[in-house]
JSON list of C-alpha atoms and ligand atoms in Angstrom, two decimals:
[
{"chain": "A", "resi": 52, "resn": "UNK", "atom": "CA", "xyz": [263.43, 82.45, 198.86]},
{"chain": "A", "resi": 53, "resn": "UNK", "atom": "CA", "xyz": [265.90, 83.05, 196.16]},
{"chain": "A", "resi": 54, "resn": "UNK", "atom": "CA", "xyz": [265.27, 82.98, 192.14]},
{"chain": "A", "resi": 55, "resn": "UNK", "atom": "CA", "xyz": [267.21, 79.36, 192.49]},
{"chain": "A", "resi": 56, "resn": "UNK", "atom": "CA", "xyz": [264.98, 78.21, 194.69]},
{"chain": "A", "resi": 57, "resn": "UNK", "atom": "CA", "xyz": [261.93, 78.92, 192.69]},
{"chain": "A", "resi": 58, "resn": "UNK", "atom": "CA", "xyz": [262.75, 77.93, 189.71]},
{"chain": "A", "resi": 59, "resn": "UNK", "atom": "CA", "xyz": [264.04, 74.04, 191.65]},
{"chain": "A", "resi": 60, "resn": "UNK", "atom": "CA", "xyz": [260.48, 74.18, 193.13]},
{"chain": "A", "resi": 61, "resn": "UNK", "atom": "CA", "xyz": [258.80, 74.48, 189.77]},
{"chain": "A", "resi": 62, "resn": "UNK", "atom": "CA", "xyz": [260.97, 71.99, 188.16]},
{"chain": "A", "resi": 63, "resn": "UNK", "atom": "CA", "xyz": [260.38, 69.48, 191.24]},
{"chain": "A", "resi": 64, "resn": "UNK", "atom": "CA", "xyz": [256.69, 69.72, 191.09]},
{"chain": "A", "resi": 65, "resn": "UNK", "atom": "CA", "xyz": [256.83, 69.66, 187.32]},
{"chain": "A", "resi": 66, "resn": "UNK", "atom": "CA", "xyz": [259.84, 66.79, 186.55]},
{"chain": "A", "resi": 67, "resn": "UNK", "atom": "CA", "xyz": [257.72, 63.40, 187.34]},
{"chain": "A", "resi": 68, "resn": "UNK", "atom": "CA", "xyz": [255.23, 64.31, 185.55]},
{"chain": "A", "resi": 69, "resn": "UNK", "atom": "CA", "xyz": [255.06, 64.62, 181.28]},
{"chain": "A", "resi": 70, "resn": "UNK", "atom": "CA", "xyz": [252.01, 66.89, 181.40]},
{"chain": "A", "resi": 71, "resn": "UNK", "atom": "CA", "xyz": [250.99, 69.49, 183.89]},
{"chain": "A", "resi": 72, "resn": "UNK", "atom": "CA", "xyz": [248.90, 67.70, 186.41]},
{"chain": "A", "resi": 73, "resn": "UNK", "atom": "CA", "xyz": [246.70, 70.14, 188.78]},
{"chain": "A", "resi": 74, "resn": "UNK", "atom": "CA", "xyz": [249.29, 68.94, 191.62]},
{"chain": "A", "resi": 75, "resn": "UNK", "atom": "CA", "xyz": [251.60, 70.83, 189.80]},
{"chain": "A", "resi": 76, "resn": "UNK", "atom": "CA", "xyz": [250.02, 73.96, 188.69]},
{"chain": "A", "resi": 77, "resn": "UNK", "atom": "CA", "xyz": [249.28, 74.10, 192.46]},
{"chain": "A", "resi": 78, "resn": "UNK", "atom": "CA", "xyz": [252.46, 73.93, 193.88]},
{"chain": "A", "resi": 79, "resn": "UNK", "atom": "CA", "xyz": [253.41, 76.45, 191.29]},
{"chain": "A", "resi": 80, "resn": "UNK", "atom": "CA", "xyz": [250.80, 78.68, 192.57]},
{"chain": "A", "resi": 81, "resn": "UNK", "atom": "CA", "xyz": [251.68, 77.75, 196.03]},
{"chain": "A", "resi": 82, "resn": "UNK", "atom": "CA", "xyz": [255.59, 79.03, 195.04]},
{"chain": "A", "resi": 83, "resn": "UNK", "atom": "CA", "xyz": [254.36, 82.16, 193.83]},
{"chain": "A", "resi": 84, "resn": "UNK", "atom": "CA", "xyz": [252.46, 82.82, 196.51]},
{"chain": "A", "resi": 85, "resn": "UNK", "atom": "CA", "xyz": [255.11, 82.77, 198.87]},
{"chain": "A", "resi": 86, "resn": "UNK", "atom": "CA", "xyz": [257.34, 85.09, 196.59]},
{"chain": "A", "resi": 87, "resn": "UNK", "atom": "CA", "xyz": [253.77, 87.63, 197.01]},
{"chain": "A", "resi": 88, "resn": "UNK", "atom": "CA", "xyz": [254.48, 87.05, 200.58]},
{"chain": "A", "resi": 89, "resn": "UNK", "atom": "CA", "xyz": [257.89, 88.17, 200.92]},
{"chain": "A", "resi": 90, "resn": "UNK", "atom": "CA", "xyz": [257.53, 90.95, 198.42]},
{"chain": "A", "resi": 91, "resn": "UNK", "atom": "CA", "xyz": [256.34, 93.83, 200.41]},
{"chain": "A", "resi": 92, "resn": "UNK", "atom": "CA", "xyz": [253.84, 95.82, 199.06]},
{"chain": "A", "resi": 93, "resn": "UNK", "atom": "CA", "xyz": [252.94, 99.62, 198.07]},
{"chain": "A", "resi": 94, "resn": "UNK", "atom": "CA", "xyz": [250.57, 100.12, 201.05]},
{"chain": "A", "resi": 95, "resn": "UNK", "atom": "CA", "xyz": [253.01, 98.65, 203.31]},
{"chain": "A", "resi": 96, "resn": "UNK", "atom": "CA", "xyz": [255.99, 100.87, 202.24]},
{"chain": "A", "resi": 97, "resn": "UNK", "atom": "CA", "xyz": [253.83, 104.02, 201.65]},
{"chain": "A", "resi": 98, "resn": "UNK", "atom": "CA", "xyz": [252.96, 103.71, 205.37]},
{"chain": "A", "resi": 99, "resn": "UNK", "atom": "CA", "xyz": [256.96, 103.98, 205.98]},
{"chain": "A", "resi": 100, "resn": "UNK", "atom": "CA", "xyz": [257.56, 105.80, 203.69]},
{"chain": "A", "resi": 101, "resn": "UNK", "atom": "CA", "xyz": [257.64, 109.26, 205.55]},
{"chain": "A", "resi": 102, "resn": "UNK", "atom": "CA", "xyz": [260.02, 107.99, 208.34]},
{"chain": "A", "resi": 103, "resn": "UNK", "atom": "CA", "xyz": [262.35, 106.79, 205.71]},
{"chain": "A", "resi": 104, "resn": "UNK", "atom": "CA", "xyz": [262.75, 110.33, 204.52]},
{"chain": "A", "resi": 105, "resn": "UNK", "atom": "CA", "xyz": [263.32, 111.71, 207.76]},
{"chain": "A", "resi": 106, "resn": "UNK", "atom": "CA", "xyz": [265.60, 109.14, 208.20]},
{"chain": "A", "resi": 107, "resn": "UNK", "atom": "CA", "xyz": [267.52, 110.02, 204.99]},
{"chain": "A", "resi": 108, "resn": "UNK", "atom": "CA", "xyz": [267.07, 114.07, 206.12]},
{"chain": "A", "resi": 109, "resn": "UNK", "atom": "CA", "xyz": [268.79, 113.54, 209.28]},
{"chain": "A", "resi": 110, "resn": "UNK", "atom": "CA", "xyz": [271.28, 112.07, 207.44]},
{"chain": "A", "resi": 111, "resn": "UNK", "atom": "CA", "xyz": [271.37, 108.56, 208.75]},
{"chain": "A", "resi": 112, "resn": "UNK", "atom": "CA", "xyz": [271.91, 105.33, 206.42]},
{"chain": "A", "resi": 113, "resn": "UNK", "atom": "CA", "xyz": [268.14, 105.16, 205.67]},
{"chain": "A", "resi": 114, "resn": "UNK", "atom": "CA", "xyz": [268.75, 102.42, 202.98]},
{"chain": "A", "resi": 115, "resn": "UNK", "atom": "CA", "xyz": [270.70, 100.31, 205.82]},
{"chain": "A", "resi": 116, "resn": "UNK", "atom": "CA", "xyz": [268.00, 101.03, 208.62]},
{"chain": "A", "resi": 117, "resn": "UNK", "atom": "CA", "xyz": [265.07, 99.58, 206.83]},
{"chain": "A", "resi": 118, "resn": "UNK", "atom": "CA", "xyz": [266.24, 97.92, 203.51]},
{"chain": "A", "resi": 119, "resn": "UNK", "atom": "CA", "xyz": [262.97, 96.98, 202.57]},
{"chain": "A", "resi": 120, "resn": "UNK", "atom": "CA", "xyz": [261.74, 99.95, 201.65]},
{"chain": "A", "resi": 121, "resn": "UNK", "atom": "CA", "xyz": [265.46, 101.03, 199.97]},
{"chain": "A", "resi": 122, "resn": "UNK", "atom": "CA", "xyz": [264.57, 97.96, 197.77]},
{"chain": "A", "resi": 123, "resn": "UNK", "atom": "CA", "xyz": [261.43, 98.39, 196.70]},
{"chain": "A", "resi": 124, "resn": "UNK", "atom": "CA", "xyz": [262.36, 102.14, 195.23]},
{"chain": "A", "resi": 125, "resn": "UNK", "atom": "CA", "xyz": [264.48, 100.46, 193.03]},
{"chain": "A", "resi": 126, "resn": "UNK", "atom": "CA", "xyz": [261.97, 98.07, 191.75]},
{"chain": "A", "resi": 127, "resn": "UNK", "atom": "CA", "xyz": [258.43, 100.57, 192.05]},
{"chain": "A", "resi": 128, "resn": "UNK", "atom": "CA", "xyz": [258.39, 103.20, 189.96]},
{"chain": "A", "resi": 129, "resn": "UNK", "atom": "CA", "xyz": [255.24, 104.97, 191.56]},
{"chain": "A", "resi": 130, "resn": "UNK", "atom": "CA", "xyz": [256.60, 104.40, 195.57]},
{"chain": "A", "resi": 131, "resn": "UNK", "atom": "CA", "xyz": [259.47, 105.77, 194.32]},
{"chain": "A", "resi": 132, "resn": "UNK", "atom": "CA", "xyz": [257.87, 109.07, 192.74]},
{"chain": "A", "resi": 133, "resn": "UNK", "atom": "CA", "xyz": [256.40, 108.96, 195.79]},
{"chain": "A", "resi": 134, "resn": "UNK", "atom": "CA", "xyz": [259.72, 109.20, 197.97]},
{"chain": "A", "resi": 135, "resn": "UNK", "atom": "CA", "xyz": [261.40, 111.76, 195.35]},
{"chain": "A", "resi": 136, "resn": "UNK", "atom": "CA", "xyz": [257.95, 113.99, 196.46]},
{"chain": "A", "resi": 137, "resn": "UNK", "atom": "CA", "xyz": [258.21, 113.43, 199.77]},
{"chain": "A", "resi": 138, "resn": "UNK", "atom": "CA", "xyz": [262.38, 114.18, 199.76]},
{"chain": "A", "resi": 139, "resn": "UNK", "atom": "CA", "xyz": [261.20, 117.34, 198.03]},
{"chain": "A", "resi": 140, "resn": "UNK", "atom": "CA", "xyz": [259.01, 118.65, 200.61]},
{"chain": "A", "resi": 141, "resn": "UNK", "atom": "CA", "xyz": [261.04, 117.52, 203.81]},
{"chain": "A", "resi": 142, "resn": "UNK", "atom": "CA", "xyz": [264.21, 119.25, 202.29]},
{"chain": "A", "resi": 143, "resn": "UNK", "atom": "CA", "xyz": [262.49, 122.34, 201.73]},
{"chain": "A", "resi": 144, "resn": "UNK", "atom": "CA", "xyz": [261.69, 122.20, 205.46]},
{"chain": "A", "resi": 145, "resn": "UNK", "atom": "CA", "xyz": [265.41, 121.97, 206.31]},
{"chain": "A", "resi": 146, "resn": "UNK", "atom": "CA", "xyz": [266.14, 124.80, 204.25]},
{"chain": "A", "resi": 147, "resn": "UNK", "atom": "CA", "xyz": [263.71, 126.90, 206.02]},
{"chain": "B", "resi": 380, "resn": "ZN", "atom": "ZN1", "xyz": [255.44, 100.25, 195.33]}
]
């Protein structure tokens, strides 16, 4: 689900009504649920998190083989500490 979307969702469960009737607040809580769904989370990318590195080590297109994860660096800071740490380590590896 795009931004669009969203926002047309909230406008057609708000539109026929003047004031915010519970039907509405729900299906705006129902919308943002979904976007929580879709949105993967920190446990989910810390868990893989290491093969993206060794992905991005062995010098394949990590950010093309699981986009995901390449997407929510950009957004989380603290997964994305995370993945500098990890880089940090695995590269010292290689150099070994
Ligand atoms: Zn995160």
């Amino acid at each position: 689900m795009n931004i669009k979307e969203i926002i047309q969702n909230i406008r057609n469960s708000l539109s026929p009504h003047k004031e915010l009737s519970n039907e509405a607040v729900l299906g705006f809580l129902r919308v943002l649920e979904n976007v929580r769904e879709e949105d993967a989370s920190c446990t989910e990318i810390y868990s893989k998190l290491d093969e993206y590195v060794e992905c991005e080590v062995d010098k394949k297109d990590a950010a093309r083989l699981m986009p995901l994860i390449r997407e929510h660096l950009d957004i989380c800071h603290e997964c994305c500490e995370e993945y500098e740490a990890l880089l940090d380590v695995l590269n010292e590896k290689e150099k070994k």
